[in-house]
Coordinates of N, CA, C and O in Angstrom, one line a residue:
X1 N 13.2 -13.4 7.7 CA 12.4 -13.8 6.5 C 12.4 -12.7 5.5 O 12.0 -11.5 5.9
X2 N 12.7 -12.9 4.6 CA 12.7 -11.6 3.4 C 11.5 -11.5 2.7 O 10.9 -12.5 2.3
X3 N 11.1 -10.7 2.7 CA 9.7 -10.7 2.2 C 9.7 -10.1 0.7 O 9.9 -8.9 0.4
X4 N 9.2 -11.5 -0.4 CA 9.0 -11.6 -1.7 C 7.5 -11.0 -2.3 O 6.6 -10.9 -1.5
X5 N 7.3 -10.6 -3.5 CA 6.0 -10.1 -4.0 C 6.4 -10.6 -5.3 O 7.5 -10.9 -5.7
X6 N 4.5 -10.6 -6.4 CA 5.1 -10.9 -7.7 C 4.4 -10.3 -8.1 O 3.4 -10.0 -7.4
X7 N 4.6 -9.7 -9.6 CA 4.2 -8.7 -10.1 C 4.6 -8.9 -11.6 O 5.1 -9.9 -12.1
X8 N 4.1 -7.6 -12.1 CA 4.2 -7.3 -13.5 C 5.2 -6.3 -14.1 O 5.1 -5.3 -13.4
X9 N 5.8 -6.1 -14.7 CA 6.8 -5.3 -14.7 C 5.9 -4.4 -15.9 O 5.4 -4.9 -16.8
X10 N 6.0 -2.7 -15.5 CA 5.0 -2.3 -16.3 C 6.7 -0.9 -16.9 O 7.0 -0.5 -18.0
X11 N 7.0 -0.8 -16.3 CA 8.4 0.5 -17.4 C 10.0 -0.3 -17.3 O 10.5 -1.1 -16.4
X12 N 10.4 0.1 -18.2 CA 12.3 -0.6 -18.2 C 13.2 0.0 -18.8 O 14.2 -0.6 -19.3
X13 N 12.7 1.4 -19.0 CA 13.4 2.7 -19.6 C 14.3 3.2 -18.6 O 15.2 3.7 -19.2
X14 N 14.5 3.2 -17.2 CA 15.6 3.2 -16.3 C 16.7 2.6 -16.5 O 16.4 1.4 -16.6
X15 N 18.0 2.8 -16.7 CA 19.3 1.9 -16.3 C 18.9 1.6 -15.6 O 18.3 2.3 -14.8
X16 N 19.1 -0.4 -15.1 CA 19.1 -0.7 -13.9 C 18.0 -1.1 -12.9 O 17.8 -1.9 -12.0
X17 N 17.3 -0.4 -13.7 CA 16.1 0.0 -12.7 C 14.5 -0.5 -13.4 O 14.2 0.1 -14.4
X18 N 13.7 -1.4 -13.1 CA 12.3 -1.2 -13.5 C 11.3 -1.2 -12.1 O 11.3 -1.4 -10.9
X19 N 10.3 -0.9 -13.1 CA 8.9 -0.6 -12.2 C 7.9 -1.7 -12.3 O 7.4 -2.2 -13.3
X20 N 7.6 -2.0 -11.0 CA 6.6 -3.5 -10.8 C 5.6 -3.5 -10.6 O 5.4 -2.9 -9.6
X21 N 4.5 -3.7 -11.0 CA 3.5 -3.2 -10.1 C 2.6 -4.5 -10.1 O 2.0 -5.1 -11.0
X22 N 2.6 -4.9 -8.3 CA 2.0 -5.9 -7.8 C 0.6 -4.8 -7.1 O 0.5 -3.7 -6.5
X23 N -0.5 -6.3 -7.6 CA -1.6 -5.9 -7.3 C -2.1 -6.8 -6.5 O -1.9 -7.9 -6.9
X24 N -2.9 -6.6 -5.1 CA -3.8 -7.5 -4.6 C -5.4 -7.4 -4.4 O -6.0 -6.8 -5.3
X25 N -6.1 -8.1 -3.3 CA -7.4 -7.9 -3.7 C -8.1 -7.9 -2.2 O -8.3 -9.1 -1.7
X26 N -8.4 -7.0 -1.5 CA -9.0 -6.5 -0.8 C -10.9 -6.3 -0.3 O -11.8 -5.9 -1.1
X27 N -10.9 -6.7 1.0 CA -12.5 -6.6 1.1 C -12.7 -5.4 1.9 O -12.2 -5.1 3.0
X28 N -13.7 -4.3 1.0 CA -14.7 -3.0 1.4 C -14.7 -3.5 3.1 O -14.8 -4.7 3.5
X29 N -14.6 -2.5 3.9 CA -14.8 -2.7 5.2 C -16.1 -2.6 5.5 O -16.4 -3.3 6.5
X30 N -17.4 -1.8 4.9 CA -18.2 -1.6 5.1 C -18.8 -2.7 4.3 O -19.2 -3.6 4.9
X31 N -18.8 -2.7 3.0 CA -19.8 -3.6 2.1 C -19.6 -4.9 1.6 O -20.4 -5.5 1.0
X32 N -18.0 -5.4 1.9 CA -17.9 -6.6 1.6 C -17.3 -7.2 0.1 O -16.8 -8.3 -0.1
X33 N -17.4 -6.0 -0.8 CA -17.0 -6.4 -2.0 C -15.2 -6.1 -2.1 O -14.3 -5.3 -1.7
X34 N -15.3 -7.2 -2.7 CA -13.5 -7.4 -2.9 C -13.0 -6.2 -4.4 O -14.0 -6.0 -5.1
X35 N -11.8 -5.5 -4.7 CA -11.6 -4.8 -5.6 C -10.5 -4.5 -4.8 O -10.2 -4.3 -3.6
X36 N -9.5 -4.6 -6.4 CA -8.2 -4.5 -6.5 C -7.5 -3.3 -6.3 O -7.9 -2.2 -6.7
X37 N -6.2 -3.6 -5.3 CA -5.2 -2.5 -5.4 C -4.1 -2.9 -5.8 O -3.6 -4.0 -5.8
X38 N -3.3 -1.4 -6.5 CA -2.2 -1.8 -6.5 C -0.8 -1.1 -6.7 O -0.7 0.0 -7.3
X39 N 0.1 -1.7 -6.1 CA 1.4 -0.5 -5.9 C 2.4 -0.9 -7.0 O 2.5 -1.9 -7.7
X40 N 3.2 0.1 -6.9 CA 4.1 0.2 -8.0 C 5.6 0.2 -7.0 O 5.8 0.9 -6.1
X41 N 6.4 -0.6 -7.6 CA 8.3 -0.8 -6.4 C 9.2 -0.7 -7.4 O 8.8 -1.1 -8.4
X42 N 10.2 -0.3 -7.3 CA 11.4 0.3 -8.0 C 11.8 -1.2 -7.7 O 11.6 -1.7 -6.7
X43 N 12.4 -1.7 -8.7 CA 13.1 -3.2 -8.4 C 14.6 -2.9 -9.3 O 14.7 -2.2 -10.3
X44 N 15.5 -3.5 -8.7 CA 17.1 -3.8 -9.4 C 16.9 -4.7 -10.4 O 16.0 -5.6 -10.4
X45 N 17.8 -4.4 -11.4 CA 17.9 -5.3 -12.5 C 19.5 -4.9 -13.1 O 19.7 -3.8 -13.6
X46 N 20.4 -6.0 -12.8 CA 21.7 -5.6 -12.5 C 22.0 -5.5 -14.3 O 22.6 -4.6 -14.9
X47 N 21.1 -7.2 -14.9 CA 21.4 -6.8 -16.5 C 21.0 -6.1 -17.2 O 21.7 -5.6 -18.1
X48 N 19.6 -5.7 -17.1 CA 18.8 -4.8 -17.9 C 17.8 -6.0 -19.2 O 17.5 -5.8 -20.3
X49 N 17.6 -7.1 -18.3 CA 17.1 -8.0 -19.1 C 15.6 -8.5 -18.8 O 15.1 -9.4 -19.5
X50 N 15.0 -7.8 -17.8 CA 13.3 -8.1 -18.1 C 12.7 -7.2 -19.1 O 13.3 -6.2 -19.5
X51 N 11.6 -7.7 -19.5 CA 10.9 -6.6 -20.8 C 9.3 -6.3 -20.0 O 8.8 -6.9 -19.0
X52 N 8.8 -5.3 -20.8 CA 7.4 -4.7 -19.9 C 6.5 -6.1 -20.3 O 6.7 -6.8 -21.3
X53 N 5.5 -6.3 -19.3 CA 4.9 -7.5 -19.5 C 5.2 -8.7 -18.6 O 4.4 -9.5 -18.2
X54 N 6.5 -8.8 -18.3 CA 7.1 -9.8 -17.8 C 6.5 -10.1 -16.6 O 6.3 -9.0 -16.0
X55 N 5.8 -11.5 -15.6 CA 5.9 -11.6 -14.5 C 7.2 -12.1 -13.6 O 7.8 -13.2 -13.8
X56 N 7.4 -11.2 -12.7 CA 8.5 -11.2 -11.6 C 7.8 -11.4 -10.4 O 6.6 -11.2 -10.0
X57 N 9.2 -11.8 -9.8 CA 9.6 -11.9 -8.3 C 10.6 -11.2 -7.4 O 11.7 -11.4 -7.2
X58 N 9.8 -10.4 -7.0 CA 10.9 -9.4 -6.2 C 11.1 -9.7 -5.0 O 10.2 -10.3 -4.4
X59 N 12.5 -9.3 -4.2 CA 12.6 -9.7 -3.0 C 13.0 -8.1 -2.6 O 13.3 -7.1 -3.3
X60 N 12.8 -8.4 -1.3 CA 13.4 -7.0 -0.2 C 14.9 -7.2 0.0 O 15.4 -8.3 0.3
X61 N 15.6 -5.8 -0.1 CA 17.1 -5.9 0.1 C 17.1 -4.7 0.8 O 16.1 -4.1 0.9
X62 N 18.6 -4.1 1.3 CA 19.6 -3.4 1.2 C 18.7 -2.0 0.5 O 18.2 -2.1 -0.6
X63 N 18.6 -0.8 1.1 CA 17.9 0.4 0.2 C 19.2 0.6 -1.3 O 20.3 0.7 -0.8
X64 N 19.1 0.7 -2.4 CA 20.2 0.7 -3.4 C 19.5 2.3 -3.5 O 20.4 3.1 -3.3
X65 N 18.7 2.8 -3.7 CA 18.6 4.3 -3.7 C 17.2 4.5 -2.8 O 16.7 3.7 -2.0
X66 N 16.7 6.2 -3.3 CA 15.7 6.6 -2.5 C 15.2 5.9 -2.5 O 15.2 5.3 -1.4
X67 N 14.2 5.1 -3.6 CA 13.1 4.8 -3.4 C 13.6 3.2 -3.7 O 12.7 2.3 -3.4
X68 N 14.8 2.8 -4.3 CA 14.8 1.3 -4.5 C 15.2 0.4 -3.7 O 16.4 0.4 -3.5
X69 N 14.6 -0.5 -3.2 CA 14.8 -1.5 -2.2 C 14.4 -3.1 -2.3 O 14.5 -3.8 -1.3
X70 N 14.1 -3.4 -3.3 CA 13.8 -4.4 -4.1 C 14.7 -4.9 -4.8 O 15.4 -3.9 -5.2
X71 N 15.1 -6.2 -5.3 CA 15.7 -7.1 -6.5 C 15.2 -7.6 -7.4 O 15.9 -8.2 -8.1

């Protein structure tokens, strides 16, 4: 099973390359109140055709560099 995320694409100044940042929502272990986290994934972009703002769907691949392992 490949495991997909969706997100917002927040930089696309990379060749190739932008930055996603999917956020979820989380319950305090102690108090119960929900508040948001969120990570940021190097994703492939073979054309260079998302723009900042955009919502995407990234999937898990193949590591393409250090840190990029997303589509």
């Amino acid at each position: 099973m490949i495991k997909t995320r969706r997100g917002i694409v927040v930089s696309n100044q990379m060749d190739k390359t932008t930055v996603v940042r999917v956020d979820r929502m989380v319950r305090h272990a102690r108090y119960g109140k929900r508040y948001r986290v969120s990570q940021r994934f190097l994703a492939h972009d073979a054309d260079n055709k998302v723009e900042i703002g955009d919502r995407v769907v990234i999937e898990e691949s193949r590591p393409l560099s250090r840190r990029k392992s997303w589509v």
